[in-house]
Tab-separated table of C-alpha atoms (C1' of nucleotides) in Angstrom:
chain	number	residue	atom	x	y	z
A	8	MET	CA	0.000	0.000	0.000
A	9	ARG	CA	1.447	3.336	-0.898
A	10	ASN	CA	1.622	6.157	1.569
A	11	ILE	CA	-0.528	9.224	1.203
A	12	MET	CA	1.598	12.220	0.248
A	13	GLN	CA	1.624	15.005	2.822
A	14	TYR	CA	2.505	18.657	2.381
A	15	TRP	CA	4.430	20.975	4.669
A	16	LEU	CA	5.687	24.498	5.054
A	17	MET	CA	9.156	25.034	6.524
A	18	LYS	CA	10.585	28.429	7.402
A	19	SER	CA	14.134	29.599	7.002
A	20	GLU	CA	15.684	33.024	7.242
A	21	PRO	CA	17.225	33.627	3.815
A	22	ASP	CA	20.111	35.563	5.372
A	23	VAL	CA	20.970	32.320	7.141
A	24	PHE	CA	19.858	29.656	4.657
A	25	SER	CA	17.867	30.473	1.523
A	26	ILE	CA	16.307	28.517	-1.320
A	27	ASP	CA	19.433	29.413	-3.313
A	28	ASP	CA	21.573	27.785	-0.635
A	29	LEU	CA	19.353	24.700	-0.679
A	30	SER	CA	19.582	24.471	-4.470
A	31	ALA	CA	23.383	24.303	-4.238
A	32	ARG	CA	23.321	21.194	-2.049
A	33	THR	CA	22.415	17.566	-2.484
A	34	SER	CA	20.301	17.729	0.642
A	35	GLU	CA	20.313	19.590	3.924
A	36	PRO	CA	19.752	18.337	7.490
A	37	TRP	CA	17.047	20.588	8.938
A	38	ASP	CA	18.856	21.053	12.219
A	39	GLY	CA	18.278	23.467	15.052
A	40	VAL	CA	14.516	23.136	15.423
A	41	ARG	CA	13.858	23.449	19.155
A	42	ASN	CA	10.094	23.480	19.320
A	43	TYR	CA	8.281	20.300	20.315
A	44	GLU	CA	5.381	20.624	17.923
A	45	ALA	CA	7.670	21.228	14.964
A	46	ARG	CA	9.834	18.330	16.108
A	47	ASN	CA	6.826	16.033	16.306
A	48	PHE	CA	5.892	16.798	12.709
A	49	MET	CA	9.408	15.929	11.569
A	50	ARG	CA	9.861	12.924	13.835
A	51	ASP	CA	6.423	11.343	13.562
A	52	GLN	CA	4.696	12.404	10.390
A	53	MET	CA	7.074	13.348	7.604
A	54	LYS	CA	7.744	10.749	4.933
A	55	ILE	CA	10.332	10.652	2.178
A	56	GLY	CA	8.881	12.351	-0.871
A	57	ASP	CA	6.518	14.681	1.009
A	58	LEU	CA	6.571	18.109	-0.621
A	59	VAL	CA	7.528	21.283	1.237
A	60	LEU	CA	6.821	24.953	0.674
A	61	PHE	CA	10.160	26.627	1.407
A	62	TYR	CA	9.288	29.864	3.199
A	63	HIS	CA	11.615	32.829	3.646
A	64	SER	CA	10.993	34.405	7.063
A	65	ASN	CA	12.409	37.663	8.399
A	66	ALA	CA	12.797	38.750	4.787
A	67	THR	CA	11.706	41.638	2.589
A	68	PRO	CA	9.220	40.485	1.742
A	69	SER	CA	8.654	37.231	3.567
A	70	GLY	CA	6.944	34.498	1.597
A	71	VAL	CA	7.121	31.154	-0.162
A	72	ALA	CA	10.194	31.055	-2.385
A	73	GLY	CA	10.385	27.492	-3.611
A	74	VAL	CA	9.533	23.817	-3.313
A	75	ALA	CA	11.553	21.166	-1.522
A	76	GLU	CA	10.983	17.550	-0.590
A	77	ILE	CA	11.630	15.372	2.413
A	78	ALA	CA	14.744	13.373	1.611
A	79	SER	CA	15.239	11.131	4.656
A	80	ALA	CA	13.478	9.422	7.502
A	81	SER	CA	13.770	11.266	10.800
A	82	TYR	CA	16.854	10.816	12.953
A	83	PRO	CA	18.364	12.534	16.006
A	84	ASP	CA	19.592	16.066	15.335
A	85	PRO	CA	23.385	15.728	15.728
A	86	VAL	CA	23.991	19.310	16.807
A	87	GLN	CA	22.074	18.780	20.048
A	88	PHE	CA	25.111	16.804	21.285
A	89	ASP	CA	27.698	19.349	20.158
A	90	ALA	CA	28.673	21.546	23.101
A	91	SER	CA	30.087	24.161	20.737
A	92	SER	CA	26.818	24.528	18.829
A	93	LYS	CA	24.240	27.169	19.581
A	94	TYR	CA	21.733	24.327	19.358
A	95	TYR	CA	23.469	22.248	22.011
A	96	ASP	CA	21.016	20.752	24.506
A	97	PRO	CA	22.700	19.561	27.716
A	98	LYS	CA	19.507	17.768	28.748
A	99	SER	CA	19.607	15.523	25.710
A	100	SER	CA	21.748	12.403	25.268
A	101	PRO	CA	22.429	9.977	22.413
A	102	GLU	CA	20.679	7.280	24.496
A	103	ASP	CA	17.562	9.405	24.785
A	104	PRO	CA	17.669	12.120	22.136
A	105	ARG	CA	15.229	14.963	22.522
A	106	TRP	CA	15.420	16.523	19.036
A	107	HIS	CA	14.886	14.866	15.691
A	108	LEU	CA	15.132	16.158	12.155
A	109	VAL	CA	14.794	15.159	8.520
A	110	ASP	CA	16.919	15.920	5.476
A	111	VAL	CA	15.378	18.316	2.962
A	112	ARG	CA	16.190	18.362	-0.754
A	113	TYR	CA	15.736	21.143	-3.308
A	114	VAL	CA	13.030	20.664	-5.942
A	115	ARG	CA	12.647	24.058	-7.610
A	116	HIS	CA	12.302	27.787	-7.218
A	117	LEU	CA	8.838	29.229	-7.693
A	118	PRO	CA	8.610	31.484	-10.771
A	119	ARG	CA	8.211	34.331	-8.286
A	120	LEU	CA	7.948	34.715	-4.522
A	121	VAL	CA	4.427	34.428	-3.123
A	122	SER	CA	4.424	36.933	-0.281
A	123	LEU	CA	2.848	36.603	3.142
A	124	GLN	CA	0.768	39.649	2.275
A	125	GLU	CA	-0.744	37.831	-0.726
A	126	ILE	CA	-1.332	34.710	1.305
A	127	LYS	CA	-3.206	36.742	3.919
A	128	ALA	CA	-5.275	38.383	1.187
A	129	ASN	CA	-6.348	35.095	-0.431
A	130	SER	CA	-9.555	33.773	1.121
A	131	ASN	CA	-8.712	30.271	-0.128
A	132	LEU	CA	-5.761	30.333	2.274
A	133	SER	CA	-7.428	31.766	5.369
A	134	GLU	CA	-7.147	28.457	7.224
A	135	MET	CA	-3.430	28.007	6.617
A	136	ALA	CA	-1.566	26.964	9.742
A	137	LEU	CA	1.060	29.533	8.767
A	138	LEU	CA	-1.464	32.285	9.526
A	139	LYS	CA	-2.951	30.706	12.633
A	140	ARG	CA	0.341	29.609	14.159
A	141	SER	CA	2.592	32.448	13.162
A	142	ARG	CA	5.487	31.377	15.388
A	143	LEU	CA	5.676	27.733	14.367
A	144	SER	CA	8.496	27.075	11.906
A	145	VAL	CA	7.175	23.755	10.571
A	146	THR	CA	3.481	23.496	9.721
A	147	PRO	CA	1.258	21.127	7.749
A	148	VAL	CA	-0.276	22.351	4.487
A	149	THR	CA	-3.300	20.878	2.728
A	150	LYS	CA	-3.062	19.788	-0.904
A	151	GLY	CA	-5.513	22.564	-1.774
A	152	GLU	CA	-3.323	25.160	-0.087
A	153	PHE	CA	-0.189	23.782	-1.693
A	154	ASP	CA	-1.729	23.868	-5.164
A	155	GLU	CA	-3.089	27.366	-4.592
A	156	ILE	CA	0.352	28.755	-3.685
A	157	LEU	CA	1.863	27.162	-6.790
A	158	ARG	CA	-0.944	28.568	-8.912
A	159	MET	CA	-0.366	32.062	-7.497
A	160	ALA	CA	3.324	31.808	-8.321
A	161	GLU	CA	2.422	31.284	-11.992
A	162	GLU	CA	0.490	34.553	-12.083
A	163	PRO	CA	1.795	38.118	-11.966
A	164	ALA	CA	1.959	39.511	-8.423
B	19	DG	C1'	15.105	47.999	15.863
B	20	DC	C1'	10.622	47.493	18.049
B	21	DC	C1'	7.511	44.786	20.065
B	22	DA	C1'	3.482	41.409	20.102
B	23	DA	C1'	2.762	36.654	20.243
B	24	DC	C1'	3.706	32.800	22.442
B	25	DG	C1'	6.515	28.739	23.967
B	26	DT	C1'	9.514	27.371	27.880
B	27	DT	C1'	11.439	27.508	32.485
B	28	DG	C1'	11.505	27.365	37.216
B	29	DG	C1'	10.007	29.021	41.924
B	30	DC	C1'	6.644	28.090	44.919
C	15	DG	C1'	0.337	22.329	38.797
C	16	DC	C1'	0.135	27.392	38.487
C	17	DC	C1'	1.809	31.235	36.560
C	18	DA	C1'	5.252	35.091	36.322
C	19	DA	C1'	9.486	35.817	34.224
C	20	DC	C1'	12.076	35.118	30.476
C	21	DG	C1'	13.632	34.174	25.752
C	22	DT	C1'	12.690	33.692	20.878
C	23	DT	C1'	10.307	34.346	16.536
C	24	DG	C1'	9.214	37.006	12.963
C	25	DG	C1'	6.222	40.812	10.913
C	26	DC	C1'	6.532	45.407	10.350
DNA sequence: GCCAACGTTGGC
DNA sequence: GCCAACGTTGGC
């Protein structure tokens, strides 16, 4: 039986790691997430091949810049054990890791950025978790929402 | 750079 | 277990 494809939105600050950076790599471990709900999505629900809206946060403007895909099963985030990392977690251990991640792989840039402002203005997207949970860096997206964002990117802003 | 939203920590 | 203090996210 084949798995049902799921859709996600993952935020990254483009000054730190942008869709251009992702496109230059084979895949990227999505490390540093330190929110339990976001972790649970990665650890428990993401499957290889799920599609991701790559969202630029803290940007001018912020918005969806591209598409990525989940490229690995979840595994413990290695930087949680690295005392020199800003993401080091002294309460975690390899025997009982607290933080898990997945690898993310570039699929494509959108023809243009679909801004947060446009997303807010589109009544088809009013239920997006992005809008309801503005601080969560990993959120689920419905197929309808995913398709709508891609459709918007094909049209002039 | 400001600050509102909101998740986490820790004293009690 | 409550909740005030604190820290972080992210739009503007």
